[in-house]
Coordinates of C-alpha atoms in Angstrom, one line a residue:
Chain A
M5 CA 39.3 -4.1 -6.2
K6 CA 39.9 -5.6 -9.1
L7 CA 36.6 -5.8 -11.2
K8 CA 34.4 -3.7 -12.1
H9 CA 31.9 -3.3 -9.9
Y10 CA 28.9 -1.4 -11.5
F11 CA 27.6 -1.8 -14.8
G12 CA 27.0 2.3 -16.2
E13 CA 25.5 4.0 -12.5
F14 CA 24.2 0.3 -11.3
G15 CA 25.9 -1.8 -8.9
G16 CA 28.1 -0.7 -6.4
Q17 CA 28.4 -2.3 -2.3
F18 CA 25.6 -0.4 -0.6
V19 CA 25.6 -2.6 2.7
P20 CA 27.6 -2.2 6.4
E21 CA 30.9 -1.5 7.2
T22 CA 31.7 -4.8 8.4
L23 CA 31.5 -6.7 5.2
I24 CA 33.8 -4.2 2.8
P25 CA 37.1 -6.7 3.7
A26 CA 34.6 -10.0 3.2
L27 CA 33.8 -8.6 0.2
D28 CA 37.2 -8.2 -1.3
E29 CA 37.9 -11.7 0.6
L30 CA 35.3 -13.1 -1.8
E31 CA 36.5 -11.1 -5.0
E32 CA 40.1 -12.3 -4.2
G33 CA 39.2 -15.6 -3.9
Y34 CA 37.0 -15.9 -6.8
I35 CA 39.9 -14.9 -8.8
A36 CA 41.9 -17.3 -8.0
F37 CA 39.7 -19.9 -8.2
K38 CA 38.7 -18.9 -11.8
K39 CA 42.8 -19.4 -12.2
D40 CA 43.0 -22.6 -10.7
K41 CA 43.2 -25.6 -12.6
N42 CA 41.8 -27.8 -10.8
T43 CA 39.1 -27.1 -8.8
Q44 CA 37.9 -25.7 -13.3
Q45 CA 38.4 -29.5 -13.6
Q46 CA 35.6 -30.8 -10.9
L47 CA 33.6 -28.4 -11.1
N48 CA 32.9 -29.3 -14.7
E49 CA 33.3 -32.9 -14.6
L50 CA 30.3 -32.7 -11.2
F51 CA 28.8 -29.9 -14.7
K52 CA 28.5 -32.9 -17.0
T53 CA 28.4 -36.0 -14.1
Y54 CA 25.9 -34.5 -11.7
V55 CA 24.6 -31.9 -12.9
G56 CA 23.1 -33.3 -15.8
R57 CA 24.5 -30.6 -18.6
P58 CA 24.9 -29.5 -21.3
T59 CA 21.0 -29.2 -20.8
P60 CA 19.1 -29.5 -24.4
L61 CA 18.3 -27.9 -26.7
Y62 CA 15.0 -29.7 -27.2
F63 CA 13.2 -28.0 -30.9
A64 CA 9.4 -27.4 -29.6
K65 CA 7.3 -28.1 -32.6
N66 CA 4.2 -28.4 -31.0
F67 CA 4.5 -25.4 -29.6
S68 CA 5.8 -24.4 -32.5
D69 CA 2.7 -24.6 -34.4
Y70 CA 0.8 -23.4 -31.8
V71 CA 2.5 -19.5 -32.1
G72 CA 4.0 -19.6 -35.0
A73 CA 7.7 -19.1 -35.1
K74 CA 10.5 -21.7 -34.3
V75 CA 10.9 -22.3 -30.9
Y76 CA 13.4 -24.0 -29.0
L77 CA 13.4 -24.8 -25.0
K78 CA 16.8 -24.4 -23.2
R79 CA 15.8 -27.2 -20.1
E80 CA 17.2 -25.9 -17.3
D81 CA 13.8 -27.9 -15.6
L82 CA 16.3 -31.1 -16.2
A83 CA 19.7 -29.9 -14.9
H84 CA 19.6 -31.2 -10.8
T85 CA 17.2 -30.1 -8.8
G86 CA 15.1 -29.3 -11.1
A87 CA 16.1 -25.6 -12.7
H88 CA 19.0 -23.2 -13.0
K89 CA 20.5 -22.3 -9.3
I90 CA 22.6 -25.6 -9.6
N91 CA 24.7 -23.9 -12.1
N92 CA 25.2 -21.3 -9.4
T93 CA 25.0 -23.3 -6.5
L94 CA 27.4 -25.8 -7.4
A95 CA 30.5 -23.3 -8.1
Q96 CA 29.8 -21.0 -5.8
G97 CA 30.1 -24.1 -2.8
L98 CA 33.4 -24.6 -4.3
L99 CA 33.9 -21.5 -4.2
A100 CA 33.4 -21.8 -0.4
K101 CA 35.6 -24.8 0.2
F102 CA 38.5 -23.4 -1.6
M103 CA 37.5 -20.0 0.4
G104 CA 38.2 -22.3 3.3
K105 CA 34.7 -21.7 4.4
K106 CA 32.8 -24.9 6.3
R107 CA 29.3 -22.9 7.3
I108 CA 27.4 -21.7 3.9
I109 CA 23.8 -19.7 4.2
A110 CA 21.5 -18.3 1.8
E111 CA 18.1 -16.9 1.3
T112 CA 15.3 -18.8 -1.2
G113 CA 12.3 -17.5 -2.6
A114 CA 10.4 -19.8 -4.5
G115 CA 12.7 -23.0 -2.5
Q116 CA 14.7 -23.7 -5.7
H117 CA 17.7 -22.0 -4.4
G118 CA 17.3 -23.0 -1.5
V119 CA 17.4 -27.1 -2.7
A120 CA 20.2 -26.3 -4.9
T121 CA 22.4 -25.1 -2.0
A122 CA 21.2 -27.5 0.2
T123 CA 22.1 -30.6 -1.9
V124 CA 25.7 -28.5 -2.6
C125 CA 26.1 -28.8 0.9
A126 CA 24.7 -32.1 1.3
L127 CA 27.8 -32.9 -1.4
L128 CA 30.8 -31.1 0.1
N129 CA 30.0 -31.6 3.0
L130 CA 29.0 -28.0 4.2
E131 CA 26.7 -26.8 7.4
C132 CA 23.5 -25.3 5.7
V133 CA 20.6 -22.8 7.1
V134 CA 18.5 -21.7 4.3
Y135 CA 16.4 -18.2 5.2
M136 CA 13.0 -18.4 3.6
G137 CA 9.8 -15.8 4.1
K138 CA 7.0 -17.3 6.3
T139 CA 5.3 -17.0 3.1
D140 CA 7.1 -19.0 1.2
V141 CA 7.7 -21.8 3.2
E142 CA 4.0 -22.0 3.8
R143 CA 3.5 -22.0 -0.5
Q144 CA 6.7 -24.2 -1.3
S145 CA 6.2 -26.5 1.1
T146 CA 7.8 -28.9 -0.9
N147 CA 10.3 -27.8 -1.3
V148 CA 11.1 -27.0 2.5
D149 CA 10.8 -30.9 2.9
K150 CA 13.6 -31.2 0.5
M151 CA 16.2 -28.9 2.0
K152 CA 15.7 -30.8 5.1
I153 CA 16.3 -33.8 4.1
L154 CA 19.1 -32.8 2.1
G155 CA 20.5 -31.8 6.1
A156 CA 19.4 -28.0 6.1
E157 CA 18.4 -25.5 8.8
V158 CA 16.2 -24.0 7.3
I159 CA 14.0 -20.5 9.1
S160 CA 11.1 -18.8 8.6
V161 CA 11.1 -15.6 8.4
E162 CA 8.1 -13.7 9.3
K163 CA 9.3 -10.2 9.3
S164 CA 8.7 -7.3 6.3
G165 CA 5.8 -9.6 4.4
G166 CA 7.4 -12.6 4.8
T167 CA 8.5 -13.1 1.1
L168 CA 12.4 -13.8 -0.5
K169 CA 13.5 -9.9 0.4
S170 CA 12.5 -10.7 4.0
A171 CA 14.9 -14.2 3.7
I172 CA 17.6 -11.7 1.7
N173 CA 17.6 -9.2 4.3
E174 CA 18.3 -11.9 8.0
A175 CA 20.3 -13.4 5.5
L176 CA 22.6 -10.2 5.6
R177 CA 22.5 -9.9 9.3
D178 CA 23.2 -13.8 9.9
W179 CA 26.2 -12.2 7.9
V180 CA 27.6 -9.1 9.2
A181 CA 27.4 -11.4 12.6
N182 CA 29.7 -14.4 11.8
V183 CA 31.3 -12.7 8.8
Q184 CA 34.6 -15.0 9.8
T185 CA 33.1 -18.1 9.4
T186 CA 30.2 -17.6 6.8
Y187 CA 29.8 -17.7 3.2
Y188 CA 26.5 -16.2 2.1
L189 CA 25.8 -18.2 -0.9
L190 CA 23.1 -15.4 -2.7
G191 CA 21.1 -17.2 -5.5
S192 CA 20.6 -14.1 -8.2
V193 CA 22.9 -11.5 -9.8
V194 CA 21.7 -8.7 -7.0
G195 CA 23.0 -7.9 -4.1
P196 CA 26.4 -6.2 -3.6
H197 CA 29.6 -6.5 -6.3
P198 CA 30.9 -9.0 -6.6
F199 CA 27.3 -11.8 -6.5
P200 CA 26.4 -9.7 -9.9
T201 CA 29.7 -10.6 -11.4
I202 CA 30.5 -13.8 -10.0
V203 CA 26.8 -14.9 -10.1
G204 CA 26.4 -14.0 -13.4
D205 CA 29.6 -15.5 -14.7
F206 CA 28.1 -19.0 -13.1
Q207 CA 25.2 -19.3 -14.7
S208 CA 26.0 -18.0 -18.1
V209 CA 27.3 -21.6 -19.2
I210 CA 23.3 -21.8 -20.3
G211 CA 24.0 -19.3 -22.6
K212 CA 27.6 -21.1 -24.3
E213 CA 25.4 -24.0 -24.5
A214 CA 22.9 -22.8 -25.7
K215 CA 24.8 -20.4 -28.7
R216 CA 27.1 -23.5 -29.4
Q217 CA 23.5 -26.0 -29.8
I218 CA 21.3 -23.5 -31.4
K219 CA 23.8 -22.8 -34.0
K220 CA 24.3 -26.7 -34.5
C221 CA 20.8 -26.8 -35.3
E222 CA 20.5 -24.4 -37.3
G223 CA 23.4 -23.8 -38.7
K224 CA 23.7 -19.9 -36.9
L225 CA 22.0 -18.2 -34.0
C226 CA 18.4 -17.3 -33.8
D227 CA 16.4 -14.2 -34.1
A228 CA 15.2 -13.7 -30.6
V229 CA 16.5 -15.2 -26.9
V230 CA 13.3 -14.8 -24.2
A231 CA 13.8 -15.0 -20.4
C232 CA 12.3 -14.5 -17.2
V233 CA 13.5 -12.5 -14.5
G234 CA 12.7 -11.8 -11.0
G235 CA 16.2 -11.0 -9.7
G236 CA 17.4 -12.0 -13.0
S237 CA 20.2 -14.8 -13.0
N238 CA 18.8 -17.6 -15.3
A239 CA 17.9 -14.1 -17.6
Y240 CA 21.1 -13.2 -17.5
G241 CA 22.9 -16.8 -18.1
I242 CA 21.0 -17.0 -20.9
F243 CA 21.8 -13.4 -22.5
S244 CA 25.4 -13.2 -21.7
A245 CA 26.2 -15.0 -24.6
F246 CA 24.6 -12.8 -27.4
L247 CA 25.0 -10.0 -25.9
K248 CA 27.3 -8.7 -28.8
D249 CA 25.2 -10.6 -31.4
D250 CA 22.8 -9.2 -33.8
V251 CA 20.1 -11.5 -31.4
E252 CA 16.8 -10.0 -29.6
L253 CA 16.8 -10.6 -26.1
Y254 CA 13.3 -10.0 -24.0
G255 CA 13.5 -10.1 -20.3
I256 CA 10.1 -10.9 -18.9
E257 CA 8.8 -9.8 -15.6
A258 CA 5.7 -10.9 -13.2
G259 CA 3.1 -8.1 -13.9
G260 CA 0.9 -10.0 -11.1
R261 CA -2.6 -9.0 -10.7
S262 CA -2.2 -5.6 -11.9
I263 CA 0.3 -2.9 -12.6
N264 CA -0.8 -1.1 -9.5
L265 CA 2.5 -1.0 -6.8
G266 CA 2.2 -3.7 -4.5
D267 CA 0.1 -6.2 -7.4
H268 CA 3.4 -7.5 -9.2
S269 CA 7.1 -7.5 -9.2
A270 CA 7.7 -5.8 -12.6
T271 CA 11.1 -4.2 -11.8
L272 CA 12.5 -3.0 -14.7
S273 CA 9.2 -2.0 -16.3
L274 CA 7.8 -0.1 -13.5
G275 CA 9.6 0.9 -10.8
T276 CA 12.6 3.4 -10.7
K277 CA 16.0 3.8 -8.9
G278 CA 16.8 2.7 -5.6
I279 CA 19.4 1.1 -3.2
L280 CA 18.3 -2.3 -2.0
H281 CA 20.2 -5.2 -0.8
G282 CA 23.8 -3.4 -1.8
S283 CA 23.4 -2.4 -5.3
L284 CA 22.4 0.6 -6.9
S285 CA 19.2 -1.2 -9.3
Y286 CA 15.6 -0.6 -10.1
L287 CA 13.2 -0.7 -7.3
L288 CA 9.3 -1.2 -6.9
Q289 CA 8.6 1.5 -3.8
R290 CA 7.2 4.7 -2.3
Q291 CA 8.8 7.4 -0.8
A292 CA 12.0 5.8 -0.8
N293 CA 11.0 2.4 0.9
V294 CA 10.4 -0.2 0.0
M295 CA 7.1 -1.7 -1.2
P296 CA 5.7 -5.1 -1.2
V297 CA 5.6 -6.8 -4.3
H298 CA 3.2 -10.1 -5.8
S299 CA 3.3 -13.1 -8.4
I300 CA 1.8 -16.1 -8.8
S301 CA 5.6 -17.1 -8.9
A302 CA 7.0 -17.1 -5.9
G303 CA 10.5 -17.0 -7.8
L304 CA 9.7 -14.1 -8.7
D305 CA 8.6 -11.9 -6.5
Y306 CA 11.7 -9.7 -5.6
P307 CA 11.3 -5.9 -5.8
G308 CA 14.5 -5.4 -6.7
V309 CA 16.9 -6.9 -10.2
G310 CA 20.5 -7.7 -10.7
P311 CA 21.9 -3.9 -11.3
M312 CA 23.4 -5.3 -14.9
H313 CA 19.4 -5.5 -15.8
S314 CA 19.4 -2.7 -15.4
F315 CA 22.0 -1.2 -17.3
L316 CA 21.0 -4.0 -20.8
K317 CA 17.8 -1.6 -20.0
D318 CA 18.7 2.3 -20.4
T319 CA 21.5 1.4 -23.4
K320 CA 18.7 -0.7 -24.7
R321 CA 20.4 -3.5 -25.6
V322 CA 17.9 -6.0 -23.8
I323 CA 13.8 -5.5 -23.8
Y324 CA 11.7 -5.9 -20.4
D325 CA 8.6 -6.5 -20.9
Y326 CA 5.9 -8.3 -18.2
V327 CA 3.2 -10.8 -18.2
F328 CA -0.3 -10.9 -15.6
D329 CA -0.1 -13.8 -13.8
D330 CA -3.4 -15.0 -15.4
Q331 CA -0.9 -15.0 -18.4
A332 CA 1.6 -16.9 -17.1
L333 CA -0.9 -20.0 -15.9
E334 CA -2.3 -20.1 -19.7
G335 CA 2.1 -20.3 -20.3
F336 CA 1.9 -23.3 -18.0
F337 CA -1.2 -25.4 -19.0
A338 CA -0.5 -24.5 -23.2
L339 CA 3.4 -26.0 -22.6
S340 CA 2.1 -28.6 -20.2
K341 CA -0.7 -29.6 -22.6
L342 CA 1.4 -29.3 -25.9
E343 CA 4.8 -30.5 -25.1
G344 CA 4.7 -32.8 -22.4
I345 CA 6.8 -30.1 -20.3
I346 CA 5.9 -28.7 -16.7
P347 CA 6.6 -25.5 -16.5
A348 CA 8.2 -23.9 -13.4
L349 CA 5.7 -21.1 -12.4
E350 CA 8.6 -19.0 -13.5
S351 CA 9.7 -20.1 -16.7
S352 CA 5.7 -19.8 -17.3
H353 CA 6.4 -16.0 -17.7
A354 CA 8.3 -16.3 -20.6
L355 CA 6.5 -19.1 -22.5
A356 CA 3.5 -16.3 -21.5
Y357 CA 4.8 -13.6 -23.1
V358 CA 5.9 -15.6 -26.5
L359 CA 1.8 -16.4 -27.3
A360 CA 0.5 -13.4 -25.8
Q361 CA 3.2 -12.1 -28.9
K362 CA 2.6 -13.8 -31.8
E363 CA 2.5 -11.1 -34.5
K364 CA 6.1 -9.5 -33.5
F365 CA 7.6 -13.6 -33.0
K366 CA 5.8 -14.8 -36.7
N367 CA 8.2 -17.6 -38.1
K368 CA 11.0 -15.8 -36.4
T369 CA 13.6 -18.7 -35.0
I370 CA 13.8 -18.2 -31.0
I371 CA 15.1 -20.0 -27.6
I372 CA 12.8 -20.1 -24.5
N373 CA 14.5 -20.2 -21.6
L374 CA 13.4 -22.6 -19.8
S375 CA 14.0 -22.2 -16.1
G376 CA 12.9 -24.4 -14.1
R377 CA 9.8 -27.5 -13.8
G378 CA 7.0 -26.7 -12.2
D379 CA 6.5 -29.9 -10.0
K380 CA 6.7 -27.5 -7.1
D381 CA 3.8 -25.6 -8.2
L382 CA 1.8 -27.8 -8.2
D383 CA -0.1 -26.3 -4.7
I384 CA -0.2 -23.1 -6.2
I385 CA -2.1 -24.3 -9.5
R386 CA -4.6 -26.4 -7.2
M387 CA -5.2 -22.8 -5.3
V388 CA -6.1 -21.3 -8.5
Q389 CA -8.3 -24.4 -9.7
E390 CA -10.3 -23.7 -7.3
Chain B
M19 CA 33.7 13.4 26.4
N20 CA 30.7 12.6 24.3
I21 CA 26.7 11.0 25.3
G22 CA 25.0 10.9 22.0
I23 CA 21.8 9.3 21.6
Y24 CA 19.8 7.4 19.0
L25 CA 16.2 8.1 19.0
I26 CA 13.9 7.0 16.3
S27 CA 12.1 10.4 14.6
N28 CA 8.5 9.9 16.2
Y29 CA 8.6 6.4 17.8
P30 CA 6.5 6.1 20.2
K31 CA 4.5 8.7 18.7
K32 CA 5.5 12.3 17.6
S33 CA 4.0 14.0 20.8
T34 CA 6.5 11.5 23.3
F35 CA 9.3 11.3 20.5
L36 CA 9.0 15.9 21.4
E37 CA 9.4 15.4 24.2
A38 CA 12.2 12.8 24.7
V39 CA 13.8 15.1 22.7
E40 CA 13.1 17.8 25.2
I41 CA 14.5 15.6 28.3
C42 CA 18.0 14.7 26.1
N43 CA 18.1 19.1 26.0
S44 CA 17.9 19.5 29.4
L45 CA 19.8 16.5 31.3
D46 CA 23.0 18.1 28.3
V47 CA 22.9 14.9 25.6
D48 CA 26.3 15.6 23.5
F49 CA 24.5 15.6 20.4
L50 CA 21.2 13.3 18.9
E51 CA 21.1 10.5 16.0
I52 CA 17.4 10.8 14.6
G53 CA 16.6 7.8 13.0
I54 CA 14.5 7.7 9.4
P55 CA 12.8 4.6 9.6
F56 CA 13.3 2.6 5.7
S57 CA 11.4 0.0 4.9
D58 CA 15.0 -2.9 5.2
P59 CA 17.0 -2.4 7.5
I60 CA 19.7 -4.5 7.5
A61 CA 22.1 -3.3 10.5
D62 CA 19.0 -3.2 13.1
G63 CA 18.6 -5.3 15.7
A64 CA 15.0 -6.9 16.5
V65 CA 14.1 -4.1 18.3
L66 CA 14.7 -1.4 16.3
E67 CA 13.9 -2.8 13.3
K68 CA 10.6 -3.5 14.9
A69 CA 9.9 0.1 16.3
S70 CA 11.0 1.2 12.7
F71 CA 7.6 -1.6 11.3
E72 CA 5.3 0.5 13.8
M73 CA 6.4 3.8 12.8
L74 CA 6.3 3.0 9.0
D75 CA 2.9 1.9 9.3
K76 CA 2.0 5.1 11.3
Y77 CA 3.5 7.6 9.5
T78 CA 4.8 8.5 6.0
T79 CA 9.0 9.3 5.1
R80 CA 8.2 12.9 4.8
D81 CA 6.3 13.0 8.3
F82 CA 9.7 12.0 9.4
L83 CA 11.4 14.0 7.9
E84 CA 9.5 17.3 8.4
S85 CA 9.7 16.0 12.8
L86 CA 14.1 17.6 12.3
F87 CA 12.8 21.2 12.1
E88 CA 11.6 20.4 15.6
V89 CA 13.9 18.3 16.8
K90 CA 16.1 21.6 15.7
R91 CA 14.6 24.4 17.8
L92 CA 13.8 21.3 20.9
F93 CA 17.8 20.9 20.9
Q94 CA 20.3 23.0 21.0
K95 CA 23.5 20.6 20.6
R96 CA 24.8 18.2 17.5
L97 CA 22.0 16.6 15.4
Y98 CA 22.3 13.9 13.1
I99 CA 20.5 12.2 10.8
M100 CA 20.7 8.3 10.4
T101 CA 18.9 6.1 7.3
Y102 CA 19.3 3.7 4.9
T103 CA 21.2 5.1 1.4
N104 CA 17.7 5.1 -0.7
I105 CA 16.3 7.3 1.5
P106 CA 18.7 10.5 0.5
Y107 CA 19.3 8.5 -2.9
S108 CA 16.0 8.8 -4.0
L109 CA 14.7 11.7 -2.9
K110 CA 17.1 13.9 -3.9
D111 CA 17.7 17.4 -3.7
E112 CA 14.7 16.9 -1.9
F113 CA 16.5 15.4 1.1
N114 CA 19.2 18.6 1.5
K115 CA 16.7 21.0 3.2
Y116 CA 16.6 18.4 5.9
S117 CA 20.7 17.5 6.0
K118 CA 21.0 21.2 6.4
L119 CA 19.6 20.4 9.5
A120 CA 22.7 18.2 11.1
S121 CA 26.6 18.2 11.3
G122 CA 26.4 14.5 9.4
V123 CA 24.4 11.7 8.0
I124 CA 24.7 8.5 8.9
L125 CA 23.4 5.6 6.9
A126 CA 24.0 2.4 8.2
D127 CA 24.2 0.4 4.6
L128 CA 27.0 2.9 2.9
P129 CA 30.3 1.5 4.1
V130 CA 33.6 4.5 3.5
R131 CA 34.4 3.4 0.3
E132 CA 30.4 4.4 -1.6
A133 CA 30.1 6.9 0.7
I134 CA 33.5 9.8 -0.6
G135 CA 31.8 9.7 -4.1
F136 CA 28.1 10.3 -2.7
E137 CA 29.1 12.7 -0.1
K138 CA 30.0 14.9 -3.7
K139 CA 26.5 13.9 -4.7
L140 CA 24.6 14.7 -1.7
G141 CA 26.0 17.5 -1.0
C142 CA 26.5 17.1 2.8
N143 CA 28.9 15.4 6.0
I144 CA 28.3 11.7 5.7
I145 CA 30.1 9.9 8.4
K146 CA 32.6 6.9 8.0
F147 CA 32.4 3.8 9.9
A148 CA 35.2 1.1 11.0
T149 CA 34.5 -1.9 12.6
P150 CA 36.4 -5.5 14.4
E151 CA 36.8 -6.2 10.8
S152 CA 38.4 -3.0 9.2
R153 CA 41.8 -3.5 7.7
S154 CA 44.6 -0.8 8.0
S155 CA 44.2 0.5 4.6
D156 CA 39.6 0.9 5.4
L157 CA 41.0 2.1 8.8
D158 CA 43.1 5.0 7.1
L159 CA 40.7 5.4 4.1
A160 CA 38.1 6.2 6.9
I161 CA 40.5 8.9 8.9
K162 CA 41.4 10.7 5.5
S163 CA 37.9 11.3 4.3
T164 CA 36.7 12.2 7.9
K165 CA 35.6 15.8 8.8
D166 CA 34.0 15.0 11.7
F167 CA 34.2 11.4 14.1
I168 CA 34.4 7.7 13.3
Y169 CA 31.7 5.9 14.1
F170 CA 33.2 3.1 15.4
I171 CA 30.7 -0.1 15.0
S172 CA 32.3 -1.9 18.8
K173 CA 30.7 -5.6 17.0
R174 CA 30.1 -7.3 13.8
G175 CA 26.4 -8.0 14.2
I176 CA 23.5 -5.6 14.5
T177 CA 21.8 -3.3 16.8
G178 CA 21.1 -4.3 20.3
G179 CA 23.2 -7.5 21.9
D180 CA 26.0 -6.8 24.3
F181 CA 29.1 -4.6 24.7
A182 CA 32.5 -6.5 24.3
L183 CA 36.0 -6.1 22.8
D184 CA 38.6 -7.7 21.9
S185 CA 42.4 -6.1 21.4
Q186 CA 42.8 -6.5 18.3
T187 CA 39.3 -4.0 17.5
V188 CA 41.0 -2.0 20.9
Q189 CA 44.1 -1.3 18.6
K190 CA 42.3 -0.1 15.8
I191 CA 40.6 2.3 18.0
N192 CA 43.7 3.3 19.4
Y193 CA 45.2 3.6 15.8
C194 CA 42.2 5.6 14.8
K195 CA 42.2 7.8 18.2
K196 CA 45.9 9.3 16.6
H197 CA 43.8 10.7 13.7
T198 CA 40.2 12.0 14.6
K199 CA 37.8 11.8 17.0
V200 CA 36.2 7.8 17.5
Y201 CA 32.9 7.3 19.2
L202 CA 30.9 3.7 19.4
G203 CA 28.1 2.6 18.6
F204 CA 25.8 -1.2 18.6
G205 CA 25.8 -2.9 22.5
I206 CA 26.3 0.5 24.4
R207 CA 23.4 0.6 27.1
N208 CA 24.5 1.3 30.6
A209 CA 26.8 3.5 33.1
N210 CA 29.1 0.4 33.4
D211 CA 29.9 0.0 29.1
I212 CA 30.3 3.8 29.1
A213 CA 32.4 4.0 31.0
K214 CA 34.3 1.4 29.6
A215 CA 34.1 3.1 26.0
F216 CA 35.2 6.1 27.7
S217 CA 38.1 4.8 29.2
I218 CA 39.1 3.9 24.8
S219 CA 37.1 6.4 23.1
D220 CA 35.7 10.1 22.7
G221 CA 32.2 9.1 22.9
V222 CA 29.3 6.8 22.3
I223 CA 26.2 6.6 20.7
I224 CA 23.0 4.7 22.4
G225 CA 20.2 3.0 20.5
T226 CA 19.0 0.0 21.2
Q227 CA 18.3 0.9 24.9
A228 CA 16.8 4.1 25.0
A229 CA 14.1 2.8 22.3
I230 CA 13.2 -0.3 25.0
E231 CA 13.3 2.8 27.6
L232 CA 11.4 5.1 25.8
Q233 CA 8.7 2.7 24.8
K234 CA 8.3 2.5 28.4
G235 CA 7.3 5.9 28.8
V236 CA 9.4 9.1 29.3
Q237 CA 9.5 8.4 33.0
D238 CA 11.2 5.3 32.1
F239 CA 13.3 7.3 29.4
E240 CA 14.6 10.4 31.6
R241 CA 15.3 8.3 34.7
F242 CA 17.5 5.8 31.8
I243 CA 19.1 8.9 31.0
K244 CA 20.4 10.1 34.9
S245 CA 21.2 6.9 34.5
L246 CA 24.1 7.5 32.5
K247 CA 25.1 10.0 35.2
L248 CA 25.5 12.4 31.8
I249 CA 25.2 15.7 33.7
N250 CA 28.4 14.5 36.0
L251 CA 30.4 13.6 33.1

């Protein structure tokens, strides 16, 4: 292997032996892809004209006044398909094409990664199969409709809870069976090496832009960056540019209904080390079995987390904390009413943390990664309000 | 020639499971592979996954592992533990007292390159895999680190399905066989499959079909094991 496949003790390749040559092929393909000027140019052009990058860094004056800090929002909600997920799917779609693969499989939780994958497959003329937990299919029906319109086949997975975890299990099974023809387009910084590295790299565009933008706005760096963490791709995407700077980094997980195991998805805050879906990382488990998780946001309810986040937690470079469902809702409504921006429930966790920790952030300049927009969550909001 | 039967610990219930172990012992099965159910069995097909989930609703991981002591008492020949890496990783030292009962541990999500370092940590023999996808460097690594046998996964995909080998896979099996024992698993269901497998390997592991038969009852299970013509082999 040519790239580092562990982050400290975290990461690795805990997958069936059948997938090892495919993971090596992916790593080699990725290295060649990065060196290929034509595809890099194509990616940059599509980032600009298709995705709408760079996304703005918006100074949220009303929200700032409300919390007593200077708050900037990195507007990933304005990226095509409404979330940061498209950065990774576009780049991986081009990588798959570069590697000569014609069939794409993906998993999705909230449906954002599924929609972003289906979008890119439509653009690049690739066959697309998306695995989605049955519970998520029901609570994110608009995204299911979108994927179908875009030409993807959506497979509903009933087994083991019917959420993101089950979808990844099925996608991995599909990949093992069809490894010769299929590219697995993983949606977060999770899974076996080289996925965390690849997805982290493809999302790093968020942080690079934000750093450039905040310097331009403020003439210096910000004091803190706050992002929500499920698998951790938007958070790593923005954090990665600031890791060596004197900037506080906060990763906010889903505290769900309570801190009882099964009621939340706060893997880094409340989990223990374990192995799931190909990598060693923090994990929500009991007696070595992975536990069901909960969050009001479908994109955060994952019992594992990207291995780099586990490393950043243990080395104390990033502070990981959590907010509960009802706090996330406060964040959701606060931004909607104060700024006229309806945030995704995932991103609302980051907003809620700043609301809940006003003292900590008082008079500081912070960037909140607004990873997605909230249109997809309206069914959940309606249900909660009823 | 070796025939190994895969049984999920305590499936479909503890007493039936232990009867199945006794049947395997009396019918001279060469080794048993005892599966410890895991919440996310990504290498298992629908039959074994369903069985594992049913067991996880009824028993704890400790119950599955404790049953190994009884298996060891009832079964005279070799015993292997099959599970997923998080079980030994997360149980740490506690797992050692169970792994000592077995000739080796088979971890479905632990490829050879990770197994080599993990074996030292765990302090027990970990069975190495080869597959139709393995390149010669993968086969060499498996051969070099194998102390017992190479578990050759006969097909791309999960457990269950049909048993068929393409010519390239046969070549890979032959290559491994020059250096170490090779057992074939995945998709082997009956005496015909076994005959085919024996012509090119040292043994077979039968999982899904054994679980299907045991689910019907111990008589069916016994009839099935006999149908494999174990005694004559």
